[in-house]
XYZ file of C-alpha atoms in Angstrom:
626
model
C 23.976 -7.008 -3.376
C 21.177 -7.289 -5.911
C 22.468 -10.701 -7.090
C 21.219 -12.584 -3.961
C 18.760 -15.294 -4.814
C 15.357 -16.624 -3.694
C 15.005 -20.377 -2.953
C 11.782 -22.351 -3.041
C 12.059 -25.387 -0.696
C 9.493 -28.157 -0.921
C 9.981 -30.220 2.285
C 7.664 -32.979 1.120
C 9.793 -33.843 -1.896
C 13.080 -32.383 -0.556
C 13.275 -30.266 -3.693
C 15.018 -26.890 -3.870
C 14.466 -24.438 -6.754
C 16.722 -21.350 -6.869
C 15.909 -18.217 -8.839
C 17.141 -14.670 -9.323
C 15.046 -12.037 -7.576
C 13.547 -9.899 -10.369
C 14.716 -6.270 -10.307
C 11.087 -5.244 -10.655
C 10.373 -6.801 -7.249
C 13.196 -4.794 -5.717
C 11.923 -1.563 -7.332
C 8.412 -2.164 -6.086
C 8.972 -3.853 -2.641
C 12.710 -3.557 -1.860
C 13.113 -6.726 0.276
C 12.339 -8.539 3.580
C 8.790 -7.642 4.663
C 8.032 -6.036 1.299
C 8.896 -8.982 -0.968
C 7.562 -11.401 1.682
C 4.162 -9.781 1.343
C 4.248 -9.954 -2.457
C 5.048 -13.669 -2.157
C 2.356 -14.369 0.474
C -0.273 -12.422 -1.520
C 0.598 -14.517 -4.542
C 0.624 -17.840 -2.700
C -1.905 -17.801 0.058
C -5.494 -18.997 -0.374
C -8.395 -17.972 1.861
C -8.951 -21.555 2.999
C -5.319 -22.446 3.691
C -4.998 -23.915 7.200
C -2.018 -22.466 9.101
C -0.815 -26.014 9.938
C -1.315 -27.231 6.356
C 1.696 -28.245 4.265
C 0.438 -25.682 1.757
C 0.892 -22.781 4.142
C 4.068 -21.047 2.959
C 6.771 -20.088 5.460
C 8.634 -17.148 3.969
C 12.000 -15.934 5.260
C 13.171 -12.578 3.916
C 16.325 -10.538 4.586
C 16.215 -6.769 4.136
C 17.614 -5.102 1.054
C 20.527 -3.837 3.127
C 20.741 -6.684 5.675
C 24.385 -7.592 6.163
C 25.911 -4.208 5.458
C 26.885 -1.654 8.118
C 23.925 0.511 9.001
C 21.251 1.110 11.612
C 21.013 -2.323 13.195
C 20.919 -3.693 9.668
C 20.741 -7.385 10.662
C 16.994 -7.770 10.358
C 14.809 -10.213 8.545
C 11.061 -10.986 8.444
C 9.352 -14.341 8.799
C 5.900 -14.428 7.262
C 3.042 -16.965 6.995
C -0.589 -17.430 7.809
C -0.599 -17.289 11.586
C -1.845 -20.245 13.641
C -2.207 -17.841 16.584
C -4.655 -15.298 15.129
C -5.720 -17.218 12.012
C -4.769 -14.444 9.576
C -1.622 -12.487 8.639
C 1.459 -13.434 10.605
C 4.694 -11.504 10.236
C 7.546 -11.273 12.698
C 10.762 -9.275 12.543
C 14.001 -10.612 14.039
C 17.583 -9.427 14.498
C 20.727 -11.130 15.761
C 23.224 -12.646 13.314
C 21.346 -15.132 11.115
C 20.056 -12.601 8.550
C 23.484 -11.386 7.473
C 24.823 -14.948 7.391
C 22.018 -16.012 5.037
C 22.887 -13.073 2.798
C 26.579 -13.982 2.850
C 25.559 -17.505 1.770
C 23.858 -16.029 -1.327
C 20.162 -15.863 -0.438
C 17.817 -13.051 0.439
C 14.526 -15.005 0.501
C 13.315 -18.553 1.217
C 9.821 -19.854 0.488
C 9.241 -23.149 2.345
C 6.251 -25.333 1.655
C 5.277 -28.943 2.255
C 5.952 -31.100 5.263
C 8.788 -33.502 5.995
C 7.910 -37.004 7.105
C 10.621 -36.736 9.844
C 12.390 -33.841 11.575
C 14.875 -31.992 9.373
C 16.858 -28.813 9.221
C 18.127 -26.824 6.267
C 21.819 -26.076 5.870
C 22.617 -23.072 3.697
C 26.150 -22.562 2.410
C 27.401 -20.553 -0.544
C 24.566 -20.826 -3.126
C 23.643 -24.234 -1.813
C 20.814 -25.589 0.365
C 20.756 -29.088 1.804
C 18.149 -30.940 3.849
C 19.654 -32.548 6.949
C 18.299 -35.099 9.417
C 17.197 -33.410 12.653
C 15.901 -36.395 14.589
C 18.848 -36.191 16.973
C 18.126 -32.556 17.877
C 14.312 -32.749 17.928
C 13.289 -32.051 21.509
C 16.297 -29.835 22.347
C 15.843 -26.259 23.517
C 16.646 -23.356 21.220
C 20.198 -22.740 22.484
C 21.249 -26.424 22.646
C 19.907 -26.840 19.105
C 22.231 -24.139 17.781
C 25.205 -25.631 19.649
C 24.393 -29.108 18.388
C 24.292 -27.938 14.767
C 27.695 -26.272 15.144
C 29.138 -29.404 16.676
C 27.646 -31.691 14.093
C 29.038 -29.621 11.218
C 32.295 -28.769 12.921
C 31.721 -25.095 12.093
C 31.538 -22.706 15.072
C 30.607 -19.771 12.775
C 27.243 -21.211 11.729
C 24.188 -19.143 12.679
C 20.695 -20.634 12.822
C 17.080 -19.797 13.377
C 15.444 -22.613 15.358
C 12.409 -23.751 17.247
C 12.230 -25.293 20.708
C 9.742 -27.620 22.396
C 6.948 -25.019 22.097
C 7.154 -25.048 18.282
C 7.472 -28.803 18.156
C 4.290 -29.109 20.302
C 2.448 -26.668 18.015
C 1.872 -24.054 20.740
C 0.073 -21.494 18.625
C 2.304 -18.570 19.731
C 5.652 -20.403 19.503
C 8.531 -18.306 18.315
C 11.365 -18.764 15.896
C 14.566 -17.999 17.860
C 18.203 -17.293 17.165
C 21.241 -16.659 19.378
C 20.355 -16.371 23.066
C 17.090 -14.474 22.979
C 16.419 -12.959 19.562
C 12.843 -13.824 18.641
C 10.494 -13.729 15.674
C 7.582 -13.530 18.050
C 3.876 -13.134 18.559
C 2.298 -14.936 15.554
C 3.342 -18.559 15.936
C 5.943 -18.768 13.170
C 7.657 -21.388 15.339
C 4.491 -23.481 15.297
C 4.398 -23.248 11.470
C 7.989 -24.595 11.435
C 6.967 -27.324 13.869
C 4.016 -28.344 11.706
C 6.439 -28.838 8.845
C 8.844 -30.859 10.992
C 11.470 -28.166 10.332
C 13.666 -27.822 13.386
C 16.095 -25.195 12.155
C 17.552 -23.240 9.227
C 21.336 -22.877 9.519
C 23.588 -20.709 7.420
C 27.219 -19.856 6.851
C 28.486 -17.948 3.868
C 31.691 -16.494 2.467
C 30.281 -14.575 -0.517
C 31.192 -10.927 -0.789
C 28.481 -8.248 -0.608
C 29.162 -5.741 -3.356
C 28.529 -2.112 -2.371
C 27.509 0.072 -5.310
C 29.410 3.192 -4.156
C 31.936 2.035 -1.560
C 33.539 5.340 -0.590
C 30.277 7.225 -0.516
C 28.754 4.443 1.605
C 31.619 4.544 4.105
C 31.439 8.306 4.361
C 27.672 8.260 4.850
C 27.831 5.448 7.352
C 30.403 7.353 9.394
C 28.356 10.563 9.250
C 25.118 8.791 10.296
C 26.854 6.603 12.852
C 28.394 9.606 14.611
C 24.986 11.293 14.753
C 23.349 8.085 16.036
C 25.802 7.659 18.917
C 25.408 11.305 19.921
C 21.593 11.082 20.460
C 20.158 10.903 23.991
C 17.861 8.053 22.932
C 20.838 6.006 21.776
C 22.772 6.635 24.965
C 19.790 5.532 26.992
C 19.370 2.352 24.916
C 23.089 1.586 25.300
C 22.683 1.934 29.074
C 19.388 0.080 29.658
C 17.983 -1.374 26.478
C 14.176 -1.483 26.093
C 13.575 -1.764 29.893
C 14.077 1.979 29.963
C 10.486 2.222 28.601
C 9.004 0.839 31.848
C 9.300 4.042 33.902
C 7.627 6.424 31.394
C 4.895 3.887 30.694
C 4.241 3.638 34.419
C 4.233 7.350 35.114
C 2.152 7.985 32.003
C -0.503 5.592 33.251
C -0.592 3.062 30.404
C 1.127 0.185 32.215
C -1.261 -1.570 34.612
C -1.325 -4.946 36.392
C -4.009 -7.621 36.891
C -4.955 -7.884 33.230
C -4.989 -4.086 32.698
C -7.063 -3.267 35.827
C -4.837 -2.370 38.780
C -2.149 0.234 39.411
C 0.683 -1.112 41.539
C 1.791 2.365 42.606
C 5.259 2.618 44.079
C 5.719 -1.168 43.840
C 6.016 -0.812 40.085
C 9.458 0.667 40.625
C 10.686 -2.808 41.643
C 10.885 -3.570 37.901
C 12.295 -0.239 36.661
C 15.363 -0.622 34.415
C 17.879 0.311 37.124
C 16.693 -2.576 39.318
C 18.137 -5.076 36.848
C 21.660 -3.621 37.264
C 22.539 -6.097 40.008
C 22.435 -8.901 37.438
C 24.123 -7.004 34.610
C 27.204 -8.232 32.697
C 27.083 -5.340 30.243
C 25.515 -4.956 26.831
C 25.698 -6.877 23.540
C 24.544 -6.133 20.020
C 23.097 -7.638 16.847
C 25.392 -8.075 13.887
C 27.106 -4.859 12.816
C 25.147 -2.641 15.205
C 26.681 0.389 16.942
C 24.122 0.703 19.739
C 24.552 -2.453 21.884
C 21.079 -2.439 23.511
C 20.913 -6.093 24.544
C 21.389 -6.539 28.270
C 23.573 -9.516 29.345
C 22.941 -10.938 32.747
C 24.083 -13.447 35.369
C 22.000 -14.235 38.427
C 24.620 -14.779 41.126
C 22.570 -16.061 44.029
C 19.161 -17.112 45.161
C 16.702 -19.586 43.692
C 17.854 -18.957 40.130
C 21.592 -18.667 40.754
C 23.592 -19.525 37.672
C 21.018 -18.347 35.139
C 22.789 -16.353 32.423
C 21.726 -14.960 29.053
C 20.250 -11.794 27.607
C 17.220 -9.656 28.405
C 14.593 -9.273 29.563
C 12.959 -6.771 27.188
C 10.219 -4.282 27.945
C 7.493 -6.683 26.823
C 8.686 -9.486 29.074
C 8.849 -7.112 32.086
C 5.375 -5.776 31.321
C 3.634 -9.110 30.884
C 5.638 -11.663 32.838
C 6.268 -9.258 35.689
C 3.905 -6.323 36.050
C 0.739 -7.877 34.611
C 1.026 -10.920 36.894
C 2.293 -8.881 39.860
C 5.525 -10.886 40.037
C 7.771 -8.018 40.991
C 11.126 -9.697 41.433
C 13.859 -9.031 38.843
C 15.496 -12.474 39.101
C 12.147 -14.208 38.625
C 11.267 -12.111 35.591
C 14.708 -12.782 34.072
C 14.307 -16.522 34.760
C 10.767 -16.649 33.278
C 11.949 -14.832 30.202
C 14.797 -17.319 29.789
C 12.479 -20.288 30.178
C 10.317 -18.875 27.407
C 13.316 -18.133 25.128
C 14.849 -21.591 25.537
C 11.501 -23.238 24.779
C 10.754 -20.858 21.875
C 7.630 -19.467 23.608
C 6.540 -15.835 23.089
C 7.238 -13.960 26.353
C 4.520 -11.354 25.828
C 1.660 -13.619 24.957
C 2.728 -16.126 27.617
C 2.640 -13.454 30.333
C -0.612 -12.024 29.006
C -2.296 -15.407 29.118
C -1.053 -16.106 32.612
C -2.561 -12.777 33.698
C -5.802 -13.649 31.889
C -5.914 -16.996 33.707
C -5.240 -15.341 37.041
C -8.196 -13.017 36.514
C -10.427 -15.997 35.541
C -9.292 -17.724 38.743
C -9.952 -14.602 40.818
C -13.488 -14.362 39.415
C -14.224 -18.050 39.919
C -14.642 -18.756 36.177
C -11.923 -21.389 36.546
C -10.982 -23.232 39.771
C -8.158 -25.114 41.373
C -9.704 -28.283 39.947
C -9.387 -26.845 36.430
C -5.831 -25.553 36.819
C -4.419 -28.213 39.125
C -3.193 -25.615 41.624
C -4.018 -22.208 43.034
C -3.470 -19.279 40.686
C -3.084 -16.101 42.754
C -1.666 -12.729 41.665
C 2.005 -12.420 42.521
C 2.567 -16.172 42.792
C 5.811 -16.670 40.860
C 5.705 -20.472 41.210
C 2.230 -20.526 39.723
C 3.349 -18.416 36.805
C 6.369 -20.593 36.065
C 4.348 -23.783 36.443
C 1.733 -22.536 33.987
C 4.380 -21.426 31.479
C 5.945 -24.915 31.526
C 2.545 -26.486 31.136
C 1.935 -24.326 28.057
C 5.260 -25.370 26.513
C 4.550 -29.084 26.900
C 0.754 -28.831 26.511
C 0.011 -30.305 29.917
C -3.292 -29.867 31.784
C -4.675 -26.355 31.797
C -1.518 -25.191 30.013
C -2.717 -27.148 26.988
C -5.796 -24.910 26.795
C -3.756 -21.678 27.038
C -1.317 -23.024 24.432
C -4.034 -22.438 21.889
C -3.732 -18.655 22.367
C -6.973 -16.838 21.453
C -8.481 -20.164 20.421
C -8.403 -21.123 24.105
C -11.854 -19.483 24.326
C -13.258 -22.478 22.482
C -12.367 -24.613 25.516
C -13.305 -22.203 28.311
C -16.648 -21.099 29.814
C -18.353 -18.457 27.591
C -17.940 -15.681 30.197
C -14.150 -15.934 29.872
C -14.280 -14.092 26.552
C -15.004 -10.808 28.331
C -11.579 -10.839 29.930
C -9.430 -11.626 26.855
C -8.763 -8.454 24.907
C -8.277 -9.190 21.195
C -7.853 -7.309 17.950
C -8.459 -9.320 14.756
C -8.329 -12.375 17.039
C -4.808 -11.367 18.131
C -3.886 -10.936 21.775
C -3.082 -7.317 22.580
C 0.637 -7.019 23.126
C 0.610 -3.853 25.276
C -1.543 -2.848 28.221
C -3.306 0.420 29.083
C -4.813 0.845 25.627
C -7.325 3.511 26.639
C -4.700 6.156 27.357
C -2.364 6.966 24.433
C -4.834 7.223 21.594
C -2.282 6.866 18.776
C -0.859 3.695 20.372
C -4.282 2.160 20.600
C -5.325 3.263 17.085
C -2.080 1.923 15.617
C -2.755 -1.504 17.121
C -6.397 -1.583 15.992
C -5.648 -0.748 12.364
C -2.429 -2.743 12.248
C -2.265 -5.378 9.528
C -0.874 -7.701 12.211
C -3.737 -7.093 14.611
C -2.927 -5.890 18.097
C 0.818 -5.651 17.581
C 2.498 -2.234 18.052
C 5.415 -2.787 15.642
C 3.595 -1.799 12.440
C 3.365 1.861 13.436
C 3.694 2.606 17.185
C 4.503 6.330 17.268
C 6.596 6.596 20.413
C 7.157 10.305 19.626
C 3.557 10.920 20.711
C 4.430 10.779 24.426
C 7.342 13.219 24.195
C 5.066 16.317 24.290
C 6.843 17.925 21.322
C 5.628 21.410 20.281
C 2.549 21.526 18.051
C 4.278 23.545 15.321
C 7.129 21.032 15.190
C 4.719 18.142 14.949
C 2.755 19.779 12.120
C 5.895 20.364 10.115
C 7.255 16.868 10.852
C 4.052 14.971 10.027
C 2.746 17.242 7.296
C -0.478 18.222 9.094
C -1.829 19.291 12.513
C -1.048 16.820 15.338
C -1.871 17.514 18.967
C 1.081 17.276 21.396
C -1.297 15.741 24.024
C -1.059 11.937 23.836
C -4.574 11.645 25.242
C -5.959 13.660 22.316
C -7.425 12.270 19.062
C -6.392 15.265 16.875
C -3.989 14.340 14.103
C -3.337 10.880 15.525
C -4.606 9.091 12.413
C -2.062 11.049 10.393
C 0.652 10.207 12.899
C -0.122 6.445 12.729
C -0.283 6.537 8.907
C 3.106 8.285 8.707
C 4.751 5.716 10.988
C 3.127 2.849 9.092
C 4.866 3.984 5.915
C 8.243 4.639 7.496
C 8.267 1.330 9.335
C 7.360 -0.533 6.138
C 10.516 0.875 4.529
C 12.532 0.224 7.707
C 11.527 -3.443 7.608
C 11.958 -3.767 3.857
C 15.489 -2.346 4.054
C 16.392 -4.469 7.109
C 17.068 -1.648 9.611
C 16.162 -1.716 13.296
C 13.204 0.548 13.976
C 14.550 1.438 17.462
C 17.226 3.386 15.643
C 14.853 5.275 13.326
C 11.872 7.506 14.124
C 10.372 5.321 16.845
C 10.976 7.159 20.183
C 12.868 10.142 18.842
C 12.300 12.472 15.845
C 16.071 12.980 15.599
C 16.682 9.764 13.685
C 17.001 8.607 10.079
C 13.856 9.322 8.146
C 12.938 9.384 4.455
C 15.949 11.274 3.032
C 18.397 9.111 4.948
C 16.757 5.871 3.849
C 16.840 7.034 0.243
C 20.567 7.850 0.366
C 21.486 4.634 2.231
C 19.709 2.618 -0.449
C 21.491 4.438 -3.249
C 25.045 4.347 -1.930
C 24.702 0.675 -0.882
C 22.650 -0.909 -3.662
C 22.814 1.608 -6.520
C 18.972 1.849 -6.643
C 18.100 5.559 -7.019
C 14.754 5.861 -5.249
C 13.655 9.418 -4.432
C 11.609 10.073 -1.309
C 8.299 10.324 -3.184
C 8.941 6.939 -4.737
C 10.001 5.484 -1.401
C 6.686 6.570 0.110
C 4.826 4.929 -2.782
C 6.738 1.661 -2.111
C 5.658 1.929 1.532
C 2.037 2.416 0.485
C 2.321 -0.586 -1.862
C 3.634 -2.793 0.969
C 0.958 -1.732 3.434
C -1.854 -1.905 0.926
C -0.719 -5.371 -0.159
C -1.013 -6.443 3.486
C -4.473 -4.937 3.657
C -5.423 -6.998 0.590
C -4.081 -10.150 2.299
C -6.405 -9.385 5.258
C -9.138 -9.034 2.677
C -8.533 -12.606 1.607
C -9.330 -13.630 5.142
C -12.357 -11.278 5.234
C -10.797 -9.138 7.966
C -9.759 -6.049 5.999
C -12.749 -3.806 6.583
C -13.905 -1.077 8.945
C -15.733 -3.348 11.359
C -12.435 -4.995 12.353
C -10.515 -1.715 12.838
C -11.616 -1.376 16.444
C -10.188 -1.730 19.871
C -11.685 -4.170 22.411
C -15.225 -3.162 23.348
C -14.377 -2.842 27.042
C -12.034 0.098 26.287
C -14.969 2.147 24.954
C -17.252 1.286 27.888
C -15.040 1.092 30.943
C -12.536 3.801 31.982
C -9.027 3.139 33.308
C -9.800 2.275 36.949
C -6.613 3.454 38.640
C -3.315 5.230 38.343
C -2.333 8.528 36.765
C -4.611 7.951 33.790
C -7.691 7.001 35.810
C -10.912 7.825 33.988
C -9.503 7.578 30.459
C -11.438 5.608 27.883
C -12.077 5.615 24.145
C -14.741 7.720 22.409
C -16.361 5.764 19.569
C -17.473 8.931 17.647
C -13.957 10.327 17.620
C -12.576 6.861 16.797
C -14.765 6.690 13.667
C -13.598 10.160 12.659
C -9.984 8.978 12.945
C -10.831 6.027 10.698
C -12.275 8.359 8.073
C -9.086 10.378 8.007
C -6.881 7.286 8.071
C -8.616 5.637 5.090
C -8.449 8.883 3.125
C -4.680 9.131 3.742
C -4.237 5.580 2.460
C -6.603 6.201 -0.503
C -8.864 3.352 0.593
C -12.651 3.587 0.503
C -14.842 4.479 3.489
C -15.014 0.859 4.502
C -11.218 0.581 4.627
C -10.972 -1.429 1.394
C -8.262 -0.456 -1.133
C -10.013 0.931 -4.241
C -9.485 -0.432 -7.710
C -7.820 2.892 -8.626
C -5.433 2.644 -5.675
C -4.530 -0.989 -6.522
C -3.918 0.021 -10.153
C -1.890 3.139 -9.218
C 0.330 1.062 -6.873
C 0.575 -1.736 -9.478
C -0.311 -4.446 -6.958
C -0.837 -7.837 -8.526
C 0.035 -11.449 -7.899
C 3.154 -12.743 -9.542
C 3.801 -16.017 -11.264
C 6.572 -17.801 -9.413
C 7.333 -20.384 -12.075
C 7.845 -23.277 -9.634
C 5.077 -25.526 -10.898
C 2.512 -24.513 -8.347
């Protein structure tokens, strides 16, 4: 397991350099997101343009990716984001990660730019550059099929881009399988800028388990416990759409660009409503849970559409935010985005943003080329397609947050951003830990660095204090202890990503899930690395502080940027069960003080020299001639 290699691929010169991954990197950063951050910190320069050949695209599998575990098929894709202009990091499941590991590689560092479209073919300890001119322009699924047909190997797995990535849409995804996405930060656009259509892999190399019998016994024990949990059973039944109902009743899921409660109509997109299209559930490689909804639309306008999804984010942004409350339309819109390699959440958010601009008269029919009313499914689908192919007004929205450079100045008031990143969840004034986690996130605005779903479970205060190591209020509208809660989840999720596990199966929405002790034992029985819990937490701090230092390179790693959108402090939630809720700046600043102290950063949110020295964070020499 520890013998997997790292490959440095220079697309300009078609040169591949393969190296062993130093054991010291494993001991300090484990893998995937951890080692990716070490590599980006060592390679990235403050003035590197996201679309420059010098911008590294880093693919990293988790330390335990490819072995049986808790959704242990994950990998991270990391670069400077063309969408927000700073740190971009996306996590993806499916089947490609394990296949890359079976082919002998845990990490790829891709630089340069090809003069024509290419894809990489990874087989046992070997990487070849292949001509992709024949598949340039194909959608994400057809690209994967074409690669299998071209090679004559039906077992090949690939991560690919679609037309959105080729057209440098700033929030284009990297995709694999039917709908698995490395989303939100434009990693697909980085691939497109390098003329890299796909990375395909098939391997036959064994993965050596350090303690096979102990691993099997522990996997059986933990797997049985996993399948017995209520959260797991709910995920097996509905997948992430099960989150729509509690978000609605809790008051943090609104329509019309976070302004309007749809009341009873919201139930049109509750998880159960998608049952009429269901073909059952699927899973990522080696996963016991099977949370991926498979669907077939049998009749109506979109009859014949089949695939997987939609996820909670697609329902929230493509459906609820735009007031398009038809399950078949939301499924179809999600599929259009997936096949094009377009982020479903940012696409839906930007459509809702445009609809509000249209409603307020800031943009007109002349600007858009058509009417743009709330609930108009045809308008939503038309605008999505225009974004994919950079046509008309869609070309403006395809620039993500940078669209403000091409819109009237007053439009900026209606686009909620954190660190220039579009907010990926609505209703941010209600659940204070959710909002805080997004504001301090090293990938600004995204919930997957630390979203503490346990906060909305109303668990007893004494349980929360014992679980998190300090007082935490059970009221999700409270500020008390929420900085500690966010910090705790930041550390656990850093380990989750570095190991390659799925966070939905750890402490995300249930406290009865693998935590520190379980991670430590899994690492030991699988890899042989004996990392006690205290050391594991130090690794997590090292990963997160390294990310904070990367933000520092972009001059975004200080207190002034750890804030939510201004409107959330000044305007209360206008409707719904959380009407009247807003953020209190004084209490927010108190949370920041506690949060920085927990991380051992200074009062401005900057890692101190003592902290950097204690965590032994430093750039590494990669020995590749550059």
